[in-house]
Amino acid sequence: QVQLVESGGGLVQAGGSLRLSCKASGMITSVFNPNGWGWYSQAPGKQRELVASVTSPSNTNYADSVKGRFTISRDNARKMVYLQMNNLKPEDTAVYYCNTLKGSLDWGQGTQVTVSS
């Protein structure tokens, strides 16, 4: 059974940085590798939205709100997806989740990112 496990969130001041990690536990590499992966954010009272995506072999796309500040990457051998978040802003405060670009897997618990002003 595949389980998505996100980590790396926390409380930071505006302008700070965090690196989020996501492990696709229980997924074999032949299934992990062809998938495009995304990081999604869900702020209180708002719908979950895609903020960054990485396809195979590693084309990336970003929401306008995070472009130039966030960097998504993947490690196929480790079945990991990362999100480097720099110059964080209070409006980045949300729970962050990873999933395939189709949202085809059960959502993990997410990791809370809180940015204070």
Backbone atoms as SQL, in Angstrom:
CREATE TABLE atoms (id INTEGER PRIMARY KEY, chain TEXT, resi INTEGER, resn TEXT, atom TEXT, x REAL, y REAL, z REAL);
INSERT INTO atoms VALUES
  (1, 'A', 1, 'GLN', 'N', 0.838, -1.181, 0.000),
  (2, 'A', 1, 'GLN', 'CA', 0.000, 0.000, 0.000),
  (3, 'A', 1, 'GLN', 'C', 0.885, 1.246, 0.000),
  (4, 'A', 2, 'VAL', 'N', 0.610, 2.161, -0.921),
  (5, 'A', 2, 'VAL', 'CA', 1.411, 3.377, -1.033),
  (6, 'A', 2, 'VAL', 'C', 0.955, 4.395, -0.004),
  (7, 'A', 3, 'GLN', 'N', 1.922, 4.979, 0.652),
  (8, 'A', 3, 'GLN', 'CA', 1.642, 6.019, 1.628),
  (9, 'A', 3, 'GLN', 'C', 2.533, 7.220, 1.336),
  (10, 'A', 4, 'LEU', 'N', 1.936, 8.387, 1.279),
  (11, 'A', 4, 'LEU', 'CA', 2.683, 9.620, 1.078),
  (12, 'A', 4, 'LEU', 'C', 2.973, 10.239, 2.440),
  (13, 'A', 5, 'VAL', 'N', 4.252, 10.499, 2.685),
  (14, 'A', 5, 'VAL', 'CA', 4.662, 11.034, 3.976),
  (15, 'A', 5, 'VAL', 'C', 5.412, 12.337, 3.744),
  (16, 'A', 6, 'GLU', 'N', 4.797, 13.438, 4.155),
  (17, 'A', 6, 'GLU', 'CA', 5.402, 14.761, 4.014),
  (18, 'A', 6, 'GLU', 'C', 6.050, 15.180, 5.331),
  (19, 'A', 7, 'SER', 'N', 7.136, 15.943, 5.212),
  (20, 'A', 7, 'SER', 'CA', 7.821, 16.442, 6.395),
  (21, 'A', 7, 'SER', 'C', 8.574, 17.712, 6.042),
  (22, 'A', 8, 'GLY', 'N', 9.067, 18.384, 7.076),
  (23, 'A', 8, 'GLY', 'CA', 9.923, 19.537, 6.869),
  (24, 'A', 8, 'GLY', 'C', 9.278, 20.879, 7.133),
  (25, 'A', 9, 'GLY', 'N', 7.990, 20.883, 7.414),
  (26, 'A', 9, 'GLY', 'CA', 7.327, 22.150, 7.701),
  (27, 'A', 9, 'GLY', 'C', 7.741, 22.714, 9.044),
  (28, 'A', 10, 'GLY', 'N', 7.234, 23.888, 9.326),
  (29, 'A', 10, 'GLY', 'CA', 7.546, 24.520, 10.607),
  (30, 'A', 10, 'GLY', 'C', 7.118, 25.963, 10.626),
  (31, 'A', 11, 'LEU', 'N', 7.560, 26.654, 11.661),
  (32, 'A', 11, 'LEU', 'CA', 7.260, 28.075, 11.842),
  (33, 'A', 11, 'LEU', 'C', 8.513, 28.872, 11.513),
  (34, 'A', 12, 'VAL', 'N', 8.399, 29.787, 10.566),
  (35, 'A', 12, 'VAL', 'CA', 9.530, 30.627, 10.183),
  (36, 'A', 12, 'VAL', 'C', 9.074, 32.066, 10.051),
  (37, 'A', 13, 'GLN', 'N', 10.021, 32.974, 10.133),
  (38, 'A', 13, 'GLN', 'CA', 9.721, 34.382, 9.914),
  (39, 'A', 13, 'GLN', 'C', 9.714, 34.664, 8.413),
  (40, 'A', 14, 'ALA', 'N', 9.012, 35.702, 8.047),
  (41, 'A', 14, 'ALA', 'CA', 9.008, 36.119, 6.647),
  (42, 'A', 14, 'ALA', 'C', 10.447, 36.320, 6.174),
  (43, 'A', 15, 'GLY', 'N', 10.715, 35.851, 4.956),
  (44, 'A', 15, 'GLY', 'CA', 12.047, 35.894, 4.400),
  (45, 'A', 15, 'GLY', 'C', 12.867, 34.647, 4.652),
  (46, 'A', 16, 'GLY', 'N', 12.361, 33.781, 5.495),
  (47, 'A', 16, 'GLY', 'CA', 13.079, 32.557, 5.818),
  (48, 'A', 16, 'GLY', 'C', 12.898, 31.471, 4.780),
  (49, 'A', 17, 'SER', 'N', 13.475, 30.313, 5.064),
  (50, 'A', 17, 'SER', 'CA', 13.463, 29.198, 4.127),
  (51, 'A', 17, 'SER', 'C', 13.076, 27.906, 4.832),
  (52, 'A', 18, 'LEU', 'N', 12.485, 27.014, 4.078),
  (53, 'A', 18, 'LEU', 'CA', 12.196, 25.665, 4.523),
  (54, 'A', 18, 'LEU', 'C', 12.397, 24.715, 3.356),
  (55, 'A', 19, 'ARG', 'N', 12.696, 23.479, 3.665),
  (56, 'A', 19, 'ARG', 'CA', 12.772, 22.445, 2.639),
  (57, 'A', 19, 'ARG', 'C', 11.824, 21.322, 3.022),
  (58, 'A', 20, 'LEU', 'N', 10.821, 21.122, 2.198),
  (59, 'A', 20, 'LEU', 'CA', 9.847, 20.070, 2.426),
  (60, 'A', 20, 'LEU', 'C', 10.277, 18.797, 1.700),
  (61, 'A', 21, 'SER', 'N', 9.958, 17.667, 2.319),
  (62, 'A', 21, 'SER', 'CA', 10.267, 16.373, 1.719),
  (63, 'A', 21, 'SER', 'C', 9.006, 15.525, 1.663),
  (64, 'A', 22, 'CYS', 'N', 8.933, 14.691, 0.659),
  (65, 'A', 22, 'CYS', 'CA', 7.807, 13.779, 0.509),
  (66, 'A', 22, 'CYS', 'C', 8.344, 12.425, 0.066),
  (67, 'A', 23, 'LYS', 'N', 7.977, 11.397, 0.809),
  (68, 'A', 23, 'LYS', 'CA', 8.389, 10.051, 0.441),
  (69, 'A', 23, 'LYS', 'C', 7.163, 9.245, 0.031),
  (70, 'A', 24, 'ALA', 'N', 7.274, 8.613, -1.113),
  (71, 'A', 24, 'ALA', 'CA', 6.215, 7.715, -1.582),
  (72, 'A', 24, 'ALA', 'C', 6.546, 6.316, -1.076),
  (73, 'A', 25, 'SER', 'N', 6.156, 6.078, 0.163),
  (74, 'A', 25, 'SER', 'CA', 6.484, 4.814, 0.806),
  (75, 'A', 25, 'SER', 'C', 5.643, 3.692, 0.218),
  (76, 'A', 26, 'GLY', 'N', 6.299, 2.579, -0.083),
  (77, 'A', 26, 'GLY', 'CA', 5.573, 1.428, -0.613),
  (78, 'A', 26, 'GLY', 'C', 5.354, 1.450, -2.107),
  (79, 'A', 27, 'MET', 'N', 5.893, 2.447, -2.776),
  (80, 'A', 27, 'MET', 'CA', 5.726, 2.543, -4.234),
  (81, 'A', 27, 'MET', 'C', 6.984, 2.036, -4.909),
  (82, 'A', 28, 'ILE', 'N', 6.806, 1.178, -5.904),
  (83, 'A', 28, 'ILE', 'CA', 7.980, 0.699, -6.607),
  (84, 'A', 28, 'ILE', 'C', 8.432, 1.759, -7.619),
  (85, 'A', 29, 'THR', 'N', 9.716, 1.744, -7.932),
  (86, 'A', 29, 'THR', 'CA', 10.286, 2.793, -8.767),
  (87, 'A', 29, 'THR', 'C', 9.687, 2.800, -10.174),
  (88, 'A', 30, 'SER', 'N', 9.311, 1.645, -10.672),
  (89, 'A', 30, 'SER', 'CA', 8.757, 1.600, -12.027),
  (90, 'A', 30, 'SER', 'C', 7.397, 2.300, -12.092),
  (91, 'A', 31, 'VAL', 'N', 6.770, 2.486, -10.946),
  (92, 'A', 31, 'VAL', 'CA', 5.519, 3.240, -10.896),
  (93, 'A', 31, 'VAL', 'C', 5.813, 4.699, -10.553),
  (94, 'A', 32, 'PHE', 'N', 6.758, 4.929, -9.662),
  (95, 'A', 32, 'PHE', 'CA', 7.098, 6.293, -9.254),
  (96, 'A', 32, 'PHE', 'C', 7.654, 7.101, -10.424),
  (97, 'A', 33, 'ASN', 'N', 8.589, 6.507, -11.128),
  (98, 'A', 33, 'ASN', 'CA', 9.370, 7.279, -12.095),
  (99, 'A', 33, 'ASN', 'C', 8.561, 7.919, -13.213),
  (100, 'A', 34, 'PRO', 'N', 7.627, 7.248, -13.829),
  (101, 'A', 34, 'PRO', 'CA', 6.920, 7.881, -14.952),
  (102, 'A', 34, 'PRO', 'C', 5.937, 8.975, -14.537),
  (103, 'A', 35, 'ASN', 'N', 5.583, 8.996, -13.268),
  (104, 'A', 35, 'ASN', 'CA', 4.573, 9.958, -12.835),
  (105, 'A', 35, 'ASN', 'C', 5.121, 11.366, -12.724),
  (106, 'A', 36, 'GLY', 'N', 4.290, 12.339, -13.062),
  (107, 'A', 36, 'GLY', 'CA', 4.569, 13.707, -12.679),
  (108, 'A', 36, 'GLY', 'C', 4.105, 13.882, -11.242),
  (109, 'A', 37, 'TRP', 'N', 4.815, 14.712, -10.482),
  (110, 'A', 37, 'TRP', 'CA', 4.527, 14.910, -9.064),
  (111, 'A', 37, 'TRP', 'C', 4.332, 16.390, -8.782),
  (112, 'A', 38, 'GLY', 'N', 3.545, 16.654, -7.783),
  (113, 'A', 38, 'GLY', 'CA', 3.278, 18.042, -7.437),
  (114, 'A', 38, 'GLY', 'C', 3.251, 18.261, -5.945),
  (115, 'A', 39, 'TRP', 'N', 3.504, 19.494, -5.572),
  (116, 'A', 39, 'TRP', 'CA', 3.263, 19.970, -4.213),
  (117, 'A', 39, 'TRP', 'C', 2.017, 20.857, -4.266),
  (118, 'A', 40, 'TYR', 'N', 1.146, 20.613, -3.309),
  (119, 'A', 40, 'TYR', 'CA', -0.115, 21.322, -3.234),
  (120, 'A', 40, 'TYR', 'C', -0.185, 22.045, -1.892),
  (121, 'A', 41, 'SER', 'N', -0.815, 23.192, -1.872),
  (122, 'A', 41, 'SER', 'CA', -0.997, 23.902, -0.610),
  (123, 'A', 41, 'SER', 'C', -2.479, 24.080, -0.335),
  (124, 'A', 42, 'GLN', 'N', -2.820, 24.049, 0.932),
  (125, 'A', 42, 'GLN', 'CA', -4.192, 24.299, 1.346),
  (126, 'A', 42, 'GLN', 'C', -4.190, 25.231, 2.541),
  (127, 'A', 43, 'ALA', 'N', -4.559, 26.467, 2.309),
  (128, 'A', 43, 'ALA', 'CA', -4.651, 27.455, 3.378),
  (129, 'A', 43, 'ALA', 'C', -6.007, 27.315, 4.061),
  (130, 'A', 44, 'PRO', 'N', -6.123, 27.785, 5.288),
  (131, 'A', 44, 'PRO', 'CA', -7.395, 27.682, 6.014),
  (132, 'A', 44, 'PRO', 'C', -8.552, 28.284, 5.229),
  (133, 'A', 45, 'GLY', 'N', -9.614, 27.511, 5.084),
  (134, 'A', 45, 'GLY', 'CA', -10.803, 28.004, 4.396),
  (135, 'A', 45, 'GLY', 'C', -10.702, 28.040, 2.890),
  (136, 'A', 46, 'LYS', 'N', -9.593, 27.527, 2.349),
  (137, 'A', 46, 'LYS', 'CA', -9.410, 27.561, 0.894),
  (138, 'A', 46, 'LYS', 'C', -9.263, 26.156, 0.349),
  (139, 'A', 47, 'GLN', 'N', -9.456, 26.048, -0.956),
  (140, 'A', 47, 'GLN', 'CA', -9.275, 24.758, -1.602),
  (141, 'A', 47, 'GLN', 'C', -7.795, 24.444, -1.802),
  (142, 'A', 48, 'ARG', 'N', -7.506, 23.189, -1.882),
  (143, 'A', 48, 'ARG', 'CA', -6.147, 22.743, -2.156),
  (144, 'A', 48, 'ARG', 'C', -5.773, 23.149, -3.579),
  (145, 'A', 49, 'GLU', 'N', -4.550, 23.669, -3.748),
  (146, 'A', 49, 'GLU', 'CA', -4.126, 24.090, -5.074),
  (147, 'A', 49, 'GLU', 'C', -2.698, 23.648, -5.342),
  (148, 'A', 50, 'LEU', 'N', -2.432, 23.435, -6.617),
  (149, 'A', 50, 'LEU', 'CA', -1.104, 23.018, -7.042),
  (150, 'A', 50, 'LEU', 'C', -0.190, 24.234, -7.078),
  (151, 'A', 51, 'VAL', 'N', 0.964, 24.140, -6.413),
  (152, 'A', 51, 'VAL', 'CA', 1.907, 25.258, -6.420),
  (153, 'A', 51, 'VAL', 'C', 3.170, 24.954, -7.202),
  (154, 'A', 52, 'ALA', 'N', 3.512, 23.681, -7.357),
  (155, 'A', 52, 'ALA', 'CA', 4.726, 23.324, -8.089),
  (156, 'A', 52, 'ALA', 'C', 4.584, 21.905, -8.609),
  (157, 'A', 53, 'SER', 'N', 5.152, 21.669, -9.775),
  (158, 'A', 53, 'SER', 'CA', 5.079, 20.337, -10.362),
  (159, 'A', 53, 'SER', 'C', 6.384, 19.986, -11.048),
  (160, 'A', 54, 'VAL', 'N', 6.662, 18.700, -11.087),
  (161, 'A', 54, 'VAL', 'CA', 7.842, 18.195, -11.783),
  (162, 'A', 54, 'VAL', 'C', 7.437, 16.933, -12.519),
  (163, 'A', 55, 'THR', 'N', 7.734, 16.912, -13.805),
  (164, 'A', 55, 'THR', 'CA', 7.408, 15.751, -14.608),
  (165, 'A', 55, 'THR', 'C', 8.678, 14.935, -14.863),
  (166, 'A', 56, 'SER', 'N', 8.486, 13.848, -15.492),
  (167, 'A', 56, 'SER', 'CA', 9.628, 13.030, -15.851),
  (168, 'A', 56, 'SER', 'C', 9.973, 13.323, -17.308),
  (169, 'A', 57, 'PRO', 'N', 11.167, 13.714, -17.672),
  (170, 'A', 57, 'PRO', 'CA', 12.385, 13.668, -16.867),
  (171, 'A', 57, 'PRO', 'C', 12.729, 14.891, -16.025),
  (172, 'A', 58, 'SER', 'N', 12.018, 15.769, -15.711),
  (173, 'A', 58, 'SER', 'CA', 12.318, 16.835, -14.744),
  (174, 'A', 58, 'SER', 'C', 12.031, 18.224, -15.293),
  (175, 'A', 59, 'ASN', 'N', 10.959, 18.334, -15.996),
  (176, 'A', 59, 'ASN', 'CA', 10.451, 19.662, -16.328),
  (177, 'A', 59, 'ASN', 'C', 9.629, 20.172, -15.152),
  (178, 'A', 60, 'THR', 'N', 9.803, 21.431, -14.823),
  (179, 'A', 60, 'THR', 'CA', 9.120, 21.998, -13.670),
  (180, 'A', 60, 'THR', 'C', 8.202, 23.148, -14.059),
  (181, 'A', 61, 'ASN', 'N', 7.178, 23.326, -13.265),
  (182, 'A', 61, 'ASN', 'CA', 6.263, 24.451, -13.430),
  (183, 'A', 61, 'ASN', 'C', 5.843, 24.947, -12.062),
  (184, 'A', 62, 'TYR', 'N', 5.529, 26.241, -12.002),
  (185, 'A', 62, 'TYR', 'CA', 5.201, 26.852, -10.718),
  (186, 'A', 62, 'TYR', 'C', 4.005, 27.780, -10.860),
  (187, 'A', 63, 'ALA', 'N', 3.249, 27.864, -9.775),
  (188, 'A', 63, 'ALA', 'CA', 2.218, 28.884, -9.714),
  (189, 'A', 63, 'ALA', 'C', 2.898, 30.248, -9.690),
  (190, 'A', 64, 'ASP', 'N', 2.230, 31.236, -10.240),
  (191, 'A', 64, 'ASP', 'CA', 2.813, 32.574, -10.297),
  (192, 'A', 64, 'ASP', 'C', 3.189, 33.084, -8.906),
  (193, 'A', 65, 'SER', 'N', 2.431, 32.701, -7.906),
  (194, 'A', 65, 'SER', 'CA', 2.644, 33.208, -6.556),
  (195, 'A', 65, 'SER', 'C', 3.952, 32.730, -5.936),
  (196, 'A', 66, 'VAL', 'N', 4.521, 31.644, -6.453),
  (197, 'A', 66, 'VAL', 'CA', 5.744, 31.100, -5.855),
  (198, 'A', 66, 'VAL', 'C', 6.919, 31.103, -6.837),
  (199, 'A', 67, 'LYS', 'N', 6.670, 31.504, -8.053),
  (200, 'A', 67, 'LYS', 'CA', 7.715, 31.451, -9.078),
  (201, 'A', 67, 'LYS', 'C', 8.903, 32.317, -8.645),
  (202, 'A', 68, 'GLY', 'N', 10.089, 31.759, -8.769),
  (203, 'A', 68, 'GLY', 'CA', 11.296, 32.469, -8.382),
  (204, 'A', 68, 'GLY', 'C', 11.664, 32.300, -6.920),
  (205, 'A', 69, 'ARG', 'N', 10.774, 31.715, -6.131),
  (206, 'A', 69, 'ARG', 'CA', 11.035, 31.526, -4.701),
  (207, 'A', 69, 'ARG', 'C', 11.072, 30.041, -4.314),
  (208, 'A', 70, 'PHE', 'N', 10.266, 29.226, -4.965),
  (209, 'A', 70, 'PHE', 'CA', 10.192, 27.798, -4.662),
  (210, 'A', 70, 'PHE', 'C', 10.862, 27.004, -5.773),
  (211, 'A', 71, 'THR', 'N', 11.462, 25.878, -5.388),
  (212, 'A', 71, 'THR', 'CA', 12.072, 24.967, -6.353),
  (213, 'A', 71, 'THR', 'C', 11.664, 23.545, -6.015),
  (214, 'A', 72, 'ILE', 'N', 11.068, 22.871, -6.977),
  (215, 'A', 72, 'ILE', 'CA', 10.672, 21.474, -6.792),
  (216, 'A', 72, 'ILE', 'C', 11.717, 20.576, -7.440),
  (217, 'A', 73, 'SER', 'N', 11.975, 19.446, -6.815),
  (218, 'A', 73, 'SER', 'CA', 12.903, 18.470, -7.382),
  (219, 'A', 73, 'SER', 'C', 12.456, 17.076, -6.983),
  (220, 'A', 74, 'ARG', 'N', 13.047, 16.105, -7.640),
  (221, 'A', 74, 'ARG', 'CA', 12.690, 14.725, -7.357),
  (222, 'A', 74, 'ARG', 'C', 13.927, 13.849, -7.357),
  (223, 'A', 75, 'ASP', 'N', 13.887, 12.788, -6.573),
  (224, 'A', 75, 'ASP', 'CA', 14.954, 11.789, -6.536),
  (225, 'A', 75, 'ASP', 'C', 14.280, 10.448, -6.803),
  (226, 'A', 76, 'ASN', 'N', 14.363, 10.012, -8.042),
  (227, 'A', 76, 'ASN', 'CA', 13.643, 8.792, -8.421),
  (228, 'A', 76, 'ASN', 'C', 14.161, 7.571, -7.673),
  (229, 'A', 77, 'ALA', 'N', 15.461, 7.517, -7.451),
  (230, 'A', 77, 'ALA', 'CA', 16.036, 6.351, -6.776),
  (231, 'A', 77, 'ALA', 'C', 15.493, 6.209, -5.354),
  (232, 'A', 78, 'ARG', 'N', 15.293, 7.346, -4.703),
  (233, 'A', 78, 'ARG', 'CA', 14.783, 7.320, -3.331),
  (234, 'A', 78, 'ARG', 'C', 13.264, 7.475, -3.260),
  (235, 'A', 79, 'LYS', 'N', 12.650, 7.703, -4.421),
  (236, 'A', 79, 'LYS', 'CA', 11.197, 7.916, -4.467),
  (237, 'A', 79, 'LYS', 'C', 10.793, 9.076, -3.571),
  (238, 'A', 80, 'MET', 'N', 11.527, 10.176, -3.733),
  (239, 'A', 80, 'MET', 'CA', 11.315, 11.372, -2.928),
  (240, 'A', 80, 'MET', 'C', 11.023, 12.560, -3.839),
  (241, 'A', 81, 'VAL', 'N', 10.224, 13.471, -3.322),
  (242, 'A', 81, 'VAL', 'CA', 9.964, 14.752, -3.971),
  (243, 'A', 81, 'VAL', 'C', 10.236, 15.836, -2.944),
  (244, 'A', 82, 'TYR', 'N', 10.894, 16.904, -3.376),
  (245, 'A', 82, 'TYR', 'CA', 11.294, 17.973, -2.462),
  (246, 'A', 82, 'TYR', 'C', 10.718, 19.316, -2.927),
  (247, 'A', 83, 'LEU', 'N', 10.583, 20.214, -1.964),
  (248, 'A', 83, 'LEU', 'CA', 10.194, 21.586, -2.281),
  (249, 'A', 83, 'LEU', 'C', 11.052, 22.520, -1.447),
  (250, 'A', 84, 'GLN', 'N', 11.974, 23.196, -2.107),
  (251, 'A', 84, 'GLN', 'CA', 12.786, 24.220, -1.447),
  (252, 'A', 84, 'GLN', 'C', 12.012, 25.525, -1.499),
  (253, 'A', 85, 'MET', 'N', 11.758, 26.082, -0.330),
  (254, 'A', 85, 'MET', 'CA', 10.950, 27.294, -0.220),
  (255, 'A', 85, 'MET', 'C', 11.827, 28.413, 0.339),
  (256, 'A', 86, 'ASN', 'N', 12.083, 29.415, -0.460),
  (257, 'A', 86, 'ASN', 'CA', 12.903, 30.555, -0.038),
  (258, 'A', 86, 'ASN', 'C', 12.074, 31.828, -0.016),
  (259, 'A', 87, 'ASN', 'N', 12.589, 32.815, 0.702),
  (260, 'A', 87, 'ASN', 'CA', 11.908, 34.111, 0.794),
  (261, 'A', 87, 'ASN', 'C', 10.417, 33.924, 1.098),
  (262, 'A', 88, 'LEU', 'N', 10.149, 33.160, 2.140),
  (263, 'A', 88, 'LEU', 'CA', 8.764, 32.846, 2.482),
  (264, 'A', 88, 'LEU', 'C', 8.002, 34.086, 2.899),
  (265, 'A', 89, 'LYS', 'N', 6.727, 34.084, 2.566),
  (266, 'A', 89, 'LYS', 'CA', 5.827, 35.194, 2.872),
  (267, 'A', 89, 'LYS', 'C', 4.675, 34.693, 3.749),
  (268, 'A', 90, 'PRO', 'N', 4.074, 35.567, 4.527),
  (269, 'A', 90, 'PRO', 'CA', 2.935, 35.126, 5.363),
  (270, 'A', 90, 'PRO', 'C', 1.835, 34.447, 4.552),
  (271, 'A', 91, 'GLU', 'N', 1.635, 34.868, 3.320),
  (272, 'A', 91, 'GLU', 'CA', 0.594, 34.258, 2.491),
  (273, 'A', 91, 'GLU', 'C', 0.938, 32.839, 2.035),
  (274, 'A', 92, 'ASP', 'N', 2.156, 32.387, 2.307),
  (275, 'A', 92, 'ASP', 'CA', 2.523, 30.996, 2.025),
  (276, 'A', 92, 'ASP', 'C', 2.038, 30.050, 3.124),
  (277, 'A', 93, 'THR', 'N', 1.546, 30.607, 4.213),
  (278, 'A', 93, 'THR', 'CA', 1.066, 29.781, 5.322),
  (279, 'A', 93, 'THR', 'C', -0.034, 28.841, 4.865),
  (280, 'A', 94, 'ALA', 'N', 0.189, 27.545, 5.061),
  (281, 'A', 94, 'ALA', 'CA', -0.749, 26.528, 4.586),
  (282, 'A', 94, 'ALA', 'C', -0.238, 25.160, 5.024),
  (283, 'A', 95, 'VAL', 'N', -1.073, 24.164, 4.821),
  (284, 'A', 95, 'VAL', 'CA', -0.619, 22.775, 4.900),
  (285, 'A', 95, 'VAL', 'C', -0.206, 22.362, 3.497),
  (286, 'A', 96, 'TYR', 'N', 0.964, 21.772, 3.385),
  (287, 'A', 96, 'TYR', 'CA', 1.502, 21.373, 2.087),
  (288, 'A', 96, 'TYR', 'C', 1.459, 19.852, 1.951),
  (289, 'A', 97, 'TYR', 'N', 1.004, 19.418, 0.793),
  (290, 'A', 97, 'TYR', 'CA', 0.872, 18.007, 0.471),
  (291, 'A', 97, 'TYR', 'C', 1.586, 17.704, -0.837),
  (292, 'A', 98, 'CYS', 'N', 2.006, 16.471, -0.991),
  (293, 'A', 98, 'CYS', 'CA', 2.488, 16.038, -2.302),
  (294, 'A', 98, 'CYS', 'C', 1.541, 14.958, -2.816),
  (295, 'A', 99, 'ASN', 'N', 1.532, 14.798, -4.122),
  (296, 'A', 99, 'ASN', 'CA', 0.747, 13.760, -4.769),
  (297, 'A', 99, 'ASN', 'C', 1.150, 13.745, -6.231),
  (298, 'A', 100, 'THR', 'N', 0.668, 12.769, -6.963),
  (299, 'A', 100, 'THR', 'CA', 0.890, 12.786, -8.396),
  (300, 'A', 100, 'THR', 'C', 0.109, 13.953, -8.997),
  (301, 'A', 101, 'LEU', 'N', 0.414, 14.293, -10.227),
  (302, 'A', 101, 'LEU', 'CA', -0.286, 15.415, -10.856),
  (303, 'A', 101, 'LEU', 'C', -1.752, 15.093, -11.116),
  (304, 'A', 102, 'LYS', 'N', -2.066, 13.822, -11.100),
  (305, 'A', 102, 'LYS', 'CA', -3.471, 13.420, -11.233),
  (306, 'A', 102, 'LYS', 'C', -4.159, 13.362, -9.881),
  (307, 'A', 103, 'GLY', 'N', -3.399, 13.544, -8.813),
  (308, 'A', 103, 'GLY', 'CA', -3.977, 13.389, -7.487),
  (309, 'A', 103, 'GLY', 'C', -4.506, 11.996, -7.264),
  (310, 'A', 104, 'SER', 'N', -3.788, 11.026, -7.795),
  (311, 'A', 104, 'SER', 'CA', -4.319, 9.673, -7.872),
  (312, 'A', 104, 'SER', 'C', -4.098, 8.843, -6.618),
  (313, 'A', 105, 'LEU', 'N', -3.301, 9.336, -5.709),
  (314, 'A', 105, 'LEU', 'CA', -3.006, 8.575, -4.498),
  (315, 'A', 105, 'LEU', 'C', -3.767, 9.151, -3.310),
  (316, 'A', 106, 'ASP', 'N', -3.931, 8.336, -2.293),
  (317, 'A', 106, 'ASP', 'CA', -4.531, 8.842, -1.060),
  (318, 'A', 106, 'ASP', 'C', -3.643, 9.947, -0.492),
  (319, 'A', 107, 'TRP', 'N', -4.254, 11.042, -0.076),
  (320, 'A', 107, 'TRP', 'CA', -3.492, 12.166, 0.449),
  (321, 'A', 107, 'TRP', 'C', -2.865, 11.807, 1.789),
  (322, 'A', 108, 'GLY', 'N', -1.643, 12.289, 1.990),
  (323, 'A', 108, 'GLY', 'CA', -0.982, 12.114, 3.258),
  (324, 'A', 108, 'GLY', 'C', -1.491, 13.117, 4.276),
  (325, 'A', 109, 'GLN', 'N', -0.787, 13.188, 5.390),
  (326, 'A', 109, 'GLN', 'CA', -1.214, 14.104, 6.456),
  (327, 'A', 109, 'GLN', 'C', -0.782, 15.533, 6.196),
  (328, 'A', 110, 'GLY', 'N', 0.117, 15.700, 5.254),
  (329, 'A', 110, 'GLY', 'CA', 0.618, 17.039, 4.951),
  (330, 'A', 110, 'GLY', 'C', 1.600, 17.523, 5.999),
  (331, 'A', 111, 'THR', 'N', 2.200, 18.664, 5.722),
  (332, 'A', 111, 'THR', 'CA', 3.114, 19.289, 6.672),
  (333, 'A', 111, 'THR', 'C', 2.772, 20.776, 6.752),
  (334, 'A', 112, 'GLN', 'N', 2.651, 21.271, 7.972),
  (335, 'A', 112, 'GLN', 'CA', 2.201, 22.648, 8.200),
  (336, 'A', 112, 'GLN', 'C', 3.356, 23.617, 8.026),
  (337, 'A', 113, 'VAL', 'N', 3.141, 24.627, 7.224),
  (338, 'A', 113, 'VAL', 'CA', 4.090, 25.739, 7.075),
  (339, 'A', 113, 'VAL', 'C', 3.407, 27.002, 7.578),
  (340, 'A', 114, 'THR', 'N', 4.028, 27.641, 8.537),
  (341, 'A', 114, 'THR', 'CA', 3.496, 28.879, 9.091),
  (342, 'A', 114, 'THR', 'C', 4.567, 29.950, 8.994),
  (343, 'A', 115, 'VAL', 'N', 4.233, 31.042, 8.331),
  (344, 'A', 115, 'VAL', 'CA', 5.170, 32.137, 8.128),
  (345, 'A', 115, 'VAL', 'C', 4.665, 33.359, 8.884),
  (346, 'A', 116, 'SER', 'N', 5.444, 33.822, 9.815),
  (347, 'A', 116, 'SER', 'CA', 5.058, 34.996, 10.601),
  (348, 'A', 116, 'SER', 'C', 5.629, 36.264, 9.976),
  (349, 'A', 117, 'SER', 'N', 4.907, 37.335, 10.159),
  (350, 'A', 117, 'SER', 'CA', 5.340, 38.614, 9.571),
  (351, 'A', 117, 'SER', 'C', 6.246, 39.378, 10.510);
